[in-house]
Short mmCIF file of C-alpha atoms in Angstrom, two decimals:
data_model
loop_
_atom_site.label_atom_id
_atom_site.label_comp_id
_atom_site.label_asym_id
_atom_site.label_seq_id
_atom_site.Cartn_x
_atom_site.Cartn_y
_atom_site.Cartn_z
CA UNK D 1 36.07 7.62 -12.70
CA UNK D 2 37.22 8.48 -16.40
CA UNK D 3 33.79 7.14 -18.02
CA UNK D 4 35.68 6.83 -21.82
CA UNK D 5 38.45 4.60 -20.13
CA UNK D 6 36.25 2.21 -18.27
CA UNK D 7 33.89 1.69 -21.42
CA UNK D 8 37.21 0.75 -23.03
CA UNK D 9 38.59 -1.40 -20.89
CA UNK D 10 35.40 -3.44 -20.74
CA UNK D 11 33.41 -3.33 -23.72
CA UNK D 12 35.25 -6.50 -25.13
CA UNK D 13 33.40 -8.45 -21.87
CA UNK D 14 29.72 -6.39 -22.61
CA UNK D 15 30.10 -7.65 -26.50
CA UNK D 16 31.15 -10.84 -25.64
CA UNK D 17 28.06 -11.50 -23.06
CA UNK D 18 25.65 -9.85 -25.70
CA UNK D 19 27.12 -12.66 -28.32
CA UNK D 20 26.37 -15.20 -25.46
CA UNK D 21 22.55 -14.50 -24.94
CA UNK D 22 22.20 -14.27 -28.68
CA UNK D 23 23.15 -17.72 -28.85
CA UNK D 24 20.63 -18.76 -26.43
CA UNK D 25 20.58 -22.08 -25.56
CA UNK D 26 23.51 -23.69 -27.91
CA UNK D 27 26.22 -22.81 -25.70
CA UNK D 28 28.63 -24.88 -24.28
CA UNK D 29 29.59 -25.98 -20.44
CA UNK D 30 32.16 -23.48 -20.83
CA UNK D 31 30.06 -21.13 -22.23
CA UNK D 32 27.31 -21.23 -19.69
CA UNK D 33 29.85 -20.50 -17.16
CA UNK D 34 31.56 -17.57 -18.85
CA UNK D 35 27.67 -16.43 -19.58
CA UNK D 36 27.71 -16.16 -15.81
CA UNK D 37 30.86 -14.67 -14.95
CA UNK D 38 30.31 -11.68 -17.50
CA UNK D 39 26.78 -11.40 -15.99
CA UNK D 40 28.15 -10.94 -12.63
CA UNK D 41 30.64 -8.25 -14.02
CA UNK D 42 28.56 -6.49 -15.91
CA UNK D 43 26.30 -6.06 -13.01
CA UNK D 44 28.91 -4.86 -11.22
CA UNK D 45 30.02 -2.55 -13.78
CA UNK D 46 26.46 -1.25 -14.23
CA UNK D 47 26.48 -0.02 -10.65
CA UNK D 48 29.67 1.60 -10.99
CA UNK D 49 28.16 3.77 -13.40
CA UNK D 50 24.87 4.08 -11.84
CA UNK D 51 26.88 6.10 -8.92
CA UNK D 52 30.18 7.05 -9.97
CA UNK D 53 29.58 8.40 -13.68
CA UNK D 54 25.67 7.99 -14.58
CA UNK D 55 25.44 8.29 -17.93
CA UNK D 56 22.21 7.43 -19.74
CA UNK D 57 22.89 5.41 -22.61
CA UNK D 58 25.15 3.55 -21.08
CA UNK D 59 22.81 3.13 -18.23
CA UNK D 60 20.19 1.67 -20.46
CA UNK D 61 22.24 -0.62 -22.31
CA UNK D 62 23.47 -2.40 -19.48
CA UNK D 63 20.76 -2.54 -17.42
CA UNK D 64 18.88 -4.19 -20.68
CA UNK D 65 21.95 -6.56 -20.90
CA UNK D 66 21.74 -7.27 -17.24
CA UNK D 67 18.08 -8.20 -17.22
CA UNK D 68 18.70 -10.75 -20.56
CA UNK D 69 21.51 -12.30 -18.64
CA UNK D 70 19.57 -12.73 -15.17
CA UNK D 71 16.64 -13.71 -16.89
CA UNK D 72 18.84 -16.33 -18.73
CA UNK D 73 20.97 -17.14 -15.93
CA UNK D 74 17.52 -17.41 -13.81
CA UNK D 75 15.20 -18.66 -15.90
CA UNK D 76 11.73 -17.39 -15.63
CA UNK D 77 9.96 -17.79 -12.45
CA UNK D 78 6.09 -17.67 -12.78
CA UNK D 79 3.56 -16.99 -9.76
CA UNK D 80 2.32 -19.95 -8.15
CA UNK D 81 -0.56 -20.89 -5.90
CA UNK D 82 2.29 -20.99 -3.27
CA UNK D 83 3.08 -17.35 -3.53
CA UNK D 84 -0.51 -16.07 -3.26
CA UNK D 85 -0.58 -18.36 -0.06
CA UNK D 86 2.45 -17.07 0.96
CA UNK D 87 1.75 -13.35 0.46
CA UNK D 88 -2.22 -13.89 2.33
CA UNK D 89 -0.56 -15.69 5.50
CA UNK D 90 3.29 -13.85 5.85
CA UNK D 91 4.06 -11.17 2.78
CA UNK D 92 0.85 -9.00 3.47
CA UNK D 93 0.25 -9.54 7.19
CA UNK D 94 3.80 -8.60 7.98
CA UNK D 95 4.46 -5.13 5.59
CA UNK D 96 0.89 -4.32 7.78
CA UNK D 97 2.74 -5.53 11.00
CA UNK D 98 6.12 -3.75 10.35
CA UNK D 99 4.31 -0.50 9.75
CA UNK D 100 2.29 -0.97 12.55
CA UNK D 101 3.97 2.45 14.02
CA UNK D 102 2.96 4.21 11.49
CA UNK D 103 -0.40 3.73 11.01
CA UNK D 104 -1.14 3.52 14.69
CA UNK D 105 -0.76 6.76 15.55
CA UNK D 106 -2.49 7.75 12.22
CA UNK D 107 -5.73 5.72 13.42
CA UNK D 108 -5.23 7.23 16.70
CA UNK D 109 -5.06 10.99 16.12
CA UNK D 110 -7.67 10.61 13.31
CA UNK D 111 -9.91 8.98 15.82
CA UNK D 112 -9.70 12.09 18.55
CA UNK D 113 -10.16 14.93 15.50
CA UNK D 114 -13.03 12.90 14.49
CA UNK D 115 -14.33 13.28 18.05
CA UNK D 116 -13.34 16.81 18.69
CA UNK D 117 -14.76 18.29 14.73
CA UNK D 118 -17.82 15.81 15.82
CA UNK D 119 -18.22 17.75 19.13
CA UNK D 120 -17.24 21.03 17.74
CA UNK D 121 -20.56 20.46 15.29
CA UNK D 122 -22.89 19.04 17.29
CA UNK D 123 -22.21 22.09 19.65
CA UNK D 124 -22.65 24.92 17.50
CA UNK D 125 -25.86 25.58 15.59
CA UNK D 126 -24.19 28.07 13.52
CA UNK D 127 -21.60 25.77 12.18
CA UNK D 128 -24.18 23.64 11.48
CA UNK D 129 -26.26 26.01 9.96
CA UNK D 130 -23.23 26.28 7.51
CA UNK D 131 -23.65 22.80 6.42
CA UNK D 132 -26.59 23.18 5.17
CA UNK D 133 -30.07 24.47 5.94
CA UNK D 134 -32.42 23.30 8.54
CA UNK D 135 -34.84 21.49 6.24
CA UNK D 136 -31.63 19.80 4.97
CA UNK D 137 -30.65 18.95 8.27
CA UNK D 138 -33.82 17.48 9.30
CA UNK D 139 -34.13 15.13 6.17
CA UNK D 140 -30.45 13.64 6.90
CA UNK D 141 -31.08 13.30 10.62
CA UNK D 142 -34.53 12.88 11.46
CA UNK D 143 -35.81 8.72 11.71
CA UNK D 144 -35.90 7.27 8.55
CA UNK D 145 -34.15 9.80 7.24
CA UNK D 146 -31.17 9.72 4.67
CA UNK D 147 -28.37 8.58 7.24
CA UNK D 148 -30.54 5.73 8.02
CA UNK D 149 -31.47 4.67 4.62
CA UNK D 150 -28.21 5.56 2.79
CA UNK D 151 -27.10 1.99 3.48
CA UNK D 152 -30.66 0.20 2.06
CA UNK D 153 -31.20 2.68 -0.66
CA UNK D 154 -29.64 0.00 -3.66
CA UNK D 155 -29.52 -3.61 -3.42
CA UNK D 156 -27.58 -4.82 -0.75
CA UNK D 157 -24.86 -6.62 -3.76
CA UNK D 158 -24.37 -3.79 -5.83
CA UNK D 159 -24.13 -1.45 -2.71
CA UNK D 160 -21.25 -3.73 -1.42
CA UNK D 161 -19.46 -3.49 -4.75
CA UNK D 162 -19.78 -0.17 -4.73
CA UNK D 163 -18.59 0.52 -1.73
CA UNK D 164 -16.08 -1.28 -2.03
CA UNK D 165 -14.74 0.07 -5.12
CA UNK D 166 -14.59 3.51 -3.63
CA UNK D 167 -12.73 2.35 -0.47
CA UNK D 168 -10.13 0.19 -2.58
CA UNK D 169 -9.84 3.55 -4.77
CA UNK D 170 -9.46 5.65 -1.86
CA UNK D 171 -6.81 3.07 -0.47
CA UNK D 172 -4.78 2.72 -3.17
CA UNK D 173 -4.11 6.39 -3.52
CA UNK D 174 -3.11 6.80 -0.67
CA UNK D 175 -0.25 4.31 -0.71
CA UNK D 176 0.49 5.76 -4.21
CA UNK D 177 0.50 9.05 -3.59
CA UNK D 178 2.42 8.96 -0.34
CA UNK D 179 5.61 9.68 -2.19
CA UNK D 180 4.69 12.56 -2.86
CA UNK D 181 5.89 14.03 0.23
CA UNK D 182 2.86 12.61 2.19
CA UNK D 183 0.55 16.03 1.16
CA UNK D 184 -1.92 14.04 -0.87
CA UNK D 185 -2.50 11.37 2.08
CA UNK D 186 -2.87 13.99 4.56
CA UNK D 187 -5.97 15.27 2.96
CA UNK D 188 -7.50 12.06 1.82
CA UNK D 189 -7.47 11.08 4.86
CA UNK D 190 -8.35 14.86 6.20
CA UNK D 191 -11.91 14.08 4.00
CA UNK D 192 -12.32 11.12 5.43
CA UNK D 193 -12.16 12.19 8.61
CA UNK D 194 -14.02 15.35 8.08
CA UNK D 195 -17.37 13.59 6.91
CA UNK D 196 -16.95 10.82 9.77
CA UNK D 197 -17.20 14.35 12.33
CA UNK D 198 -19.93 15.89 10.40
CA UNK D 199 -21.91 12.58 10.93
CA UNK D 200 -21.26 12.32 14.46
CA UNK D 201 -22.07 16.11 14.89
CA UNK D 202 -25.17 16.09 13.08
CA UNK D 203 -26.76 13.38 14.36
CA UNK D 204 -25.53 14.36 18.20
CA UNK D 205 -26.96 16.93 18.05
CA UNK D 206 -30.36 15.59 16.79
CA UNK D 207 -30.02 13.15 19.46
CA UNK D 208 -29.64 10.11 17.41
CA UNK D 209 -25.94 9.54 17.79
CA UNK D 210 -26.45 6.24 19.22
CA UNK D 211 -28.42 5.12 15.88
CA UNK D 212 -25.41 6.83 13.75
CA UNK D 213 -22.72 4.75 15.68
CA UNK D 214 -25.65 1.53 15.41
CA UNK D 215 -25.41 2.11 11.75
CA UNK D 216 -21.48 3.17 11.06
CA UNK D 217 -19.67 0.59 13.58
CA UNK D 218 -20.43 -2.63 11.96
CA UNK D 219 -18.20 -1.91 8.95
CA UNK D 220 -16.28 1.13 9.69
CA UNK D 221 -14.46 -0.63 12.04
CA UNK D 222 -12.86 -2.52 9.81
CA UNK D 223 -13.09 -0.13 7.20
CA UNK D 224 -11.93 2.58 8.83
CA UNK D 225 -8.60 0.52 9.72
CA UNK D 226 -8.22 -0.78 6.52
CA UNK D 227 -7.90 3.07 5.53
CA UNK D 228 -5.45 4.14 8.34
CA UNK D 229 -3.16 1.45 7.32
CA UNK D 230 -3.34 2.19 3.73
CA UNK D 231 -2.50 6.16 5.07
CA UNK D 232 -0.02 5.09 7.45
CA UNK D 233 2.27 3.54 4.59
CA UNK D 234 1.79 6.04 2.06
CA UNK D 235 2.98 8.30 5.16
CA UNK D 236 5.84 6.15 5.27
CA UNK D 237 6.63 6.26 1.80
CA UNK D 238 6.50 9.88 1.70
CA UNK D 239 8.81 9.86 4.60
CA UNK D 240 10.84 7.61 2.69
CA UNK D 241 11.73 10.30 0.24
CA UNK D 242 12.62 12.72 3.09
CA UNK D 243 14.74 10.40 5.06
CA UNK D 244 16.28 6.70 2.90
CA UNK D 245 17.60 5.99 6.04
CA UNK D 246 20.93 3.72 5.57
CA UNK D 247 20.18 2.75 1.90
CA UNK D 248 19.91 4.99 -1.22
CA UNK D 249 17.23 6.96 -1.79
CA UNK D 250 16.36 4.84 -4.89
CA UNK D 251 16.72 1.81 -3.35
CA UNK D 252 14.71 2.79 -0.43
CA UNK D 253 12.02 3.68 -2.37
CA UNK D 254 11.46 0.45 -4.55
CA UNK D 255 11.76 -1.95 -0.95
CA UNK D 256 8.69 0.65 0.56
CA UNK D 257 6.71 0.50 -3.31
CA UNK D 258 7.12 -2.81 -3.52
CA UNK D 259 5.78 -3.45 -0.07
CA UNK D 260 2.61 -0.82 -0.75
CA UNK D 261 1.77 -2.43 -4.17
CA UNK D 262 1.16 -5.96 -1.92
CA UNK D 263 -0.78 -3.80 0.36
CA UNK D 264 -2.88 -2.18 -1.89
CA UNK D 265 -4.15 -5.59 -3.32
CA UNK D 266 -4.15 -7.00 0.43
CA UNK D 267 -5.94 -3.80 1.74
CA UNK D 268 -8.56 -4.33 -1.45
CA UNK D 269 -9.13 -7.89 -0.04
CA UNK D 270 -10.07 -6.17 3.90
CA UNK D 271 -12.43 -3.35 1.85
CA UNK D 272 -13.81 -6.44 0.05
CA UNK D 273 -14.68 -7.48 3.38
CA UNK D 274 -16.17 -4.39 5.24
CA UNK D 275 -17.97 -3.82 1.70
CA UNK D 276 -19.85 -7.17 2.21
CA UNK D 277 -20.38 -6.20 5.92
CA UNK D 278 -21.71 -2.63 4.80
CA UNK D 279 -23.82 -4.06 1.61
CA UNK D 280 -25.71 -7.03 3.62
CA UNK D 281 -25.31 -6.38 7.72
CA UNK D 282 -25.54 -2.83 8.05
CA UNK D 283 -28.49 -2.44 6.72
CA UNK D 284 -30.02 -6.10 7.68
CA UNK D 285 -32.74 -6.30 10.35
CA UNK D 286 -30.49 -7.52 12.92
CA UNK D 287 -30.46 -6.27 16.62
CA UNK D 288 -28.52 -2.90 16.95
CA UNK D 289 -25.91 -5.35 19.19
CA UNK D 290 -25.75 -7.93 16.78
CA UNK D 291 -24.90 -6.27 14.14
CA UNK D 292 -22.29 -4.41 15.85
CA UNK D 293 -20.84 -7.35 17.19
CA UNK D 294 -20.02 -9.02 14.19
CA UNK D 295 -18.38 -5.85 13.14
CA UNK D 296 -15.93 -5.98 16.13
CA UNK D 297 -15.47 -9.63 15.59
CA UNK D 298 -14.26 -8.48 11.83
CA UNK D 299 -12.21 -6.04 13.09
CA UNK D 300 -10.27 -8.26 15.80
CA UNK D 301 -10.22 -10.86 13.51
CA UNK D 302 -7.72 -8.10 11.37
CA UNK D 303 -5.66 -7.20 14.10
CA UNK D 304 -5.32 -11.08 15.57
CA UNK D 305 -4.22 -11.69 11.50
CA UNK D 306 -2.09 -8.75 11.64
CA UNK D 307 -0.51 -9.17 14.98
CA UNK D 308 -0.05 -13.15 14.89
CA UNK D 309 0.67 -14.18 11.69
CA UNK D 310 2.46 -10.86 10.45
CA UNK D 311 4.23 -10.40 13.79
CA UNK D 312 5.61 -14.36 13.12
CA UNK D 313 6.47 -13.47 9.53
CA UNK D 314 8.06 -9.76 10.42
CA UNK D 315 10.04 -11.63 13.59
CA UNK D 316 11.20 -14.31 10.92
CA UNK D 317 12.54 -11.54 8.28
CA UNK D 318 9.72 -11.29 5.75
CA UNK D 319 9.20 -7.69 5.31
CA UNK D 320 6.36 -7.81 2.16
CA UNK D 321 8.92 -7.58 -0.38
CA UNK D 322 9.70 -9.79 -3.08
CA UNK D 323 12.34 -12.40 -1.99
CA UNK D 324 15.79 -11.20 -1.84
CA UNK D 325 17.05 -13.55 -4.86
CA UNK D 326 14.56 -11.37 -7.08
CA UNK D 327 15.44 -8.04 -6.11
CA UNK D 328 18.40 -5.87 -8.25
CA UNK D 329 21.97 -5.99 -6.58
CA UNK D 330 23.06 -2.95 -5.15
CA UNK D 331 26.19 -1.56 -3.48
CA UNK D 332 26.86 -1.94 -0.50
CA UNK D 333 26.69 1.94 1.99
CA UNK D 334 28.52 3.01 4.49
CA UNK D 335 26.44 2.87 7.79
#
């Protein structure tokens, strides 16, 4: 496409729809509906250029004249108590449903390493000797020691919030940094994995893994899945980069963003959760099987959530993304 002939042929139509929005709301029938028809050309036009002939001051100008038309032709829509309740009970149940193969295999996988580094610990002294050193070792694992009273040690409110500030942190990076070719995920979640399996190993091989998992299930249940899913998408994302799939690469991207910024304030909500779990039941003076049965509850209370309403929502189109009429038109790709 010769980029000096098509800004020639339709700058008259960009000037004219320019004039238009100036005049804001003192335009005529007539007007209104030629505000529209240069609104839908110009968006065409703008992806023309945006593939054929990107150049970037053109780019900008009509992708600034774009948005004052739509938001003209529009109007401005403002967040309502209907879209939280729509995002809590379809948007954010099914983006968690639809990546459901992702994040699956991530709990999975990071379940058995946990096991095997746990065993591979608990097993050899002189791995554990490279932890740390024996009187170290003791005061972590021995009863009353600092596994047990790590969860009492503050008061049980500001505990929770901190906890769950450092979970929603660790979340959120996650899905953020997932486009970065997945690297950054792969050792957050390596970390958290890591100190999980130095737990398990340590106390194993004190022979107090049965208090560790007494202590640890309650919340990390639901914690622990809370951070899968948030590695599982930024997996996805990252993959995203690697393979668009039918779409464009750009395009691709900002439908998977879109659906991990929901997440991330969805996921914050399940950390708020496993936070109050981990601040007042974890350490409470419940019976070892109370406590983690109420943790199991909260964790297949998730999954029912996930699996009923998101599967309903997913099966019914919503994929966590804002509605279609909000999203930027694109062109259509060859399959």
């Amino acid at each position: 496409m010769d980029l000096d002939v098509f800004v020639n042929t339709h700058r008259i139509e960009w000037d004219r729809l320019g004039h238009l929005l100036h005049r804001g709301r003192k335009l005529t029938g007539a007007e209104a509906d030629e505000l529209v028809d240069l609104y839908q050309r110009t968006a065409t036009h703008l992806s023309l250029i945006q593939s054929s002939a990107p150049d970037p001051l053109l780019t900008a100008r009509l992708t600034q004249l774009v948005a004052r038309a739509r938001s003209t032709v529009t109007g401005t829509r403002r967040a309502s108590w209907r879209d939280a309740v729509h995002f809590l009970t379809a948007g954010f149940p099914a983006a968690v449903y639809r990546s459901r193969h992702w994040w699956i295999p991530t709990a999975v996988l990071s379940a058995l390493l946990a096991a095997l580094m746990g065993w591979w610990i608990g097993t050899h002294p002189e791995v554990q000797a490279a932890i740390a050193a024996p009187e170290d070792l003791r005061r972590l694992t021995s009863p009353g020691g600092e596994y047990e009273t790590y969860y009492s040690s503050h008061p049980a409110a500001s505990f929770a919030a901190q906890v769950w500030t450092n979970n929603a942190q660790a979340a959120a990076m996650c899905l953020v940094l997932g486009a970065f070719l997945c690297v950054p995920v792969i050792w957050i979640l390596f970390v958290n994995v890591l100190n999980l399996a130095v737990g398990i190993g340590l106390m194993s091989s004190a022979g107090r893994l049965d208090t560790f998992l007494g202590l640890i299930l309650p919340h990390g249940l639901l914690e622990l899945t809370a951070v899968f899913v948030a590695a599982g998408t930024g997996l996805r994302l990252g993959w995203t980069v690697i393979d668009p799939g039918p779409h464009t690469r750009r395009t691709a991207l900002a439908q998977q963003g879109r659906a991990a910024v929901g997440m991330a304030i969805g996921l914050a909500l399940v950390l708020f959760v496993s936070g109050v779990i981990e601040g007042f039941v974890t350490p409470s003076g419940l019976p070892t099987w109370a406590r983690i049965a109420i943790g199991i509850a909260a964790e297949l209370g998730f999954l029912a959530y996930v699996y009923i309403l998101g599967g309903r929502a997913a099966r019914a189109g919503d994929a966590g993304d804002i509605a279609a009429g909000e999203r930027s038109a694109e062109l259509p790709v060859a399959a």
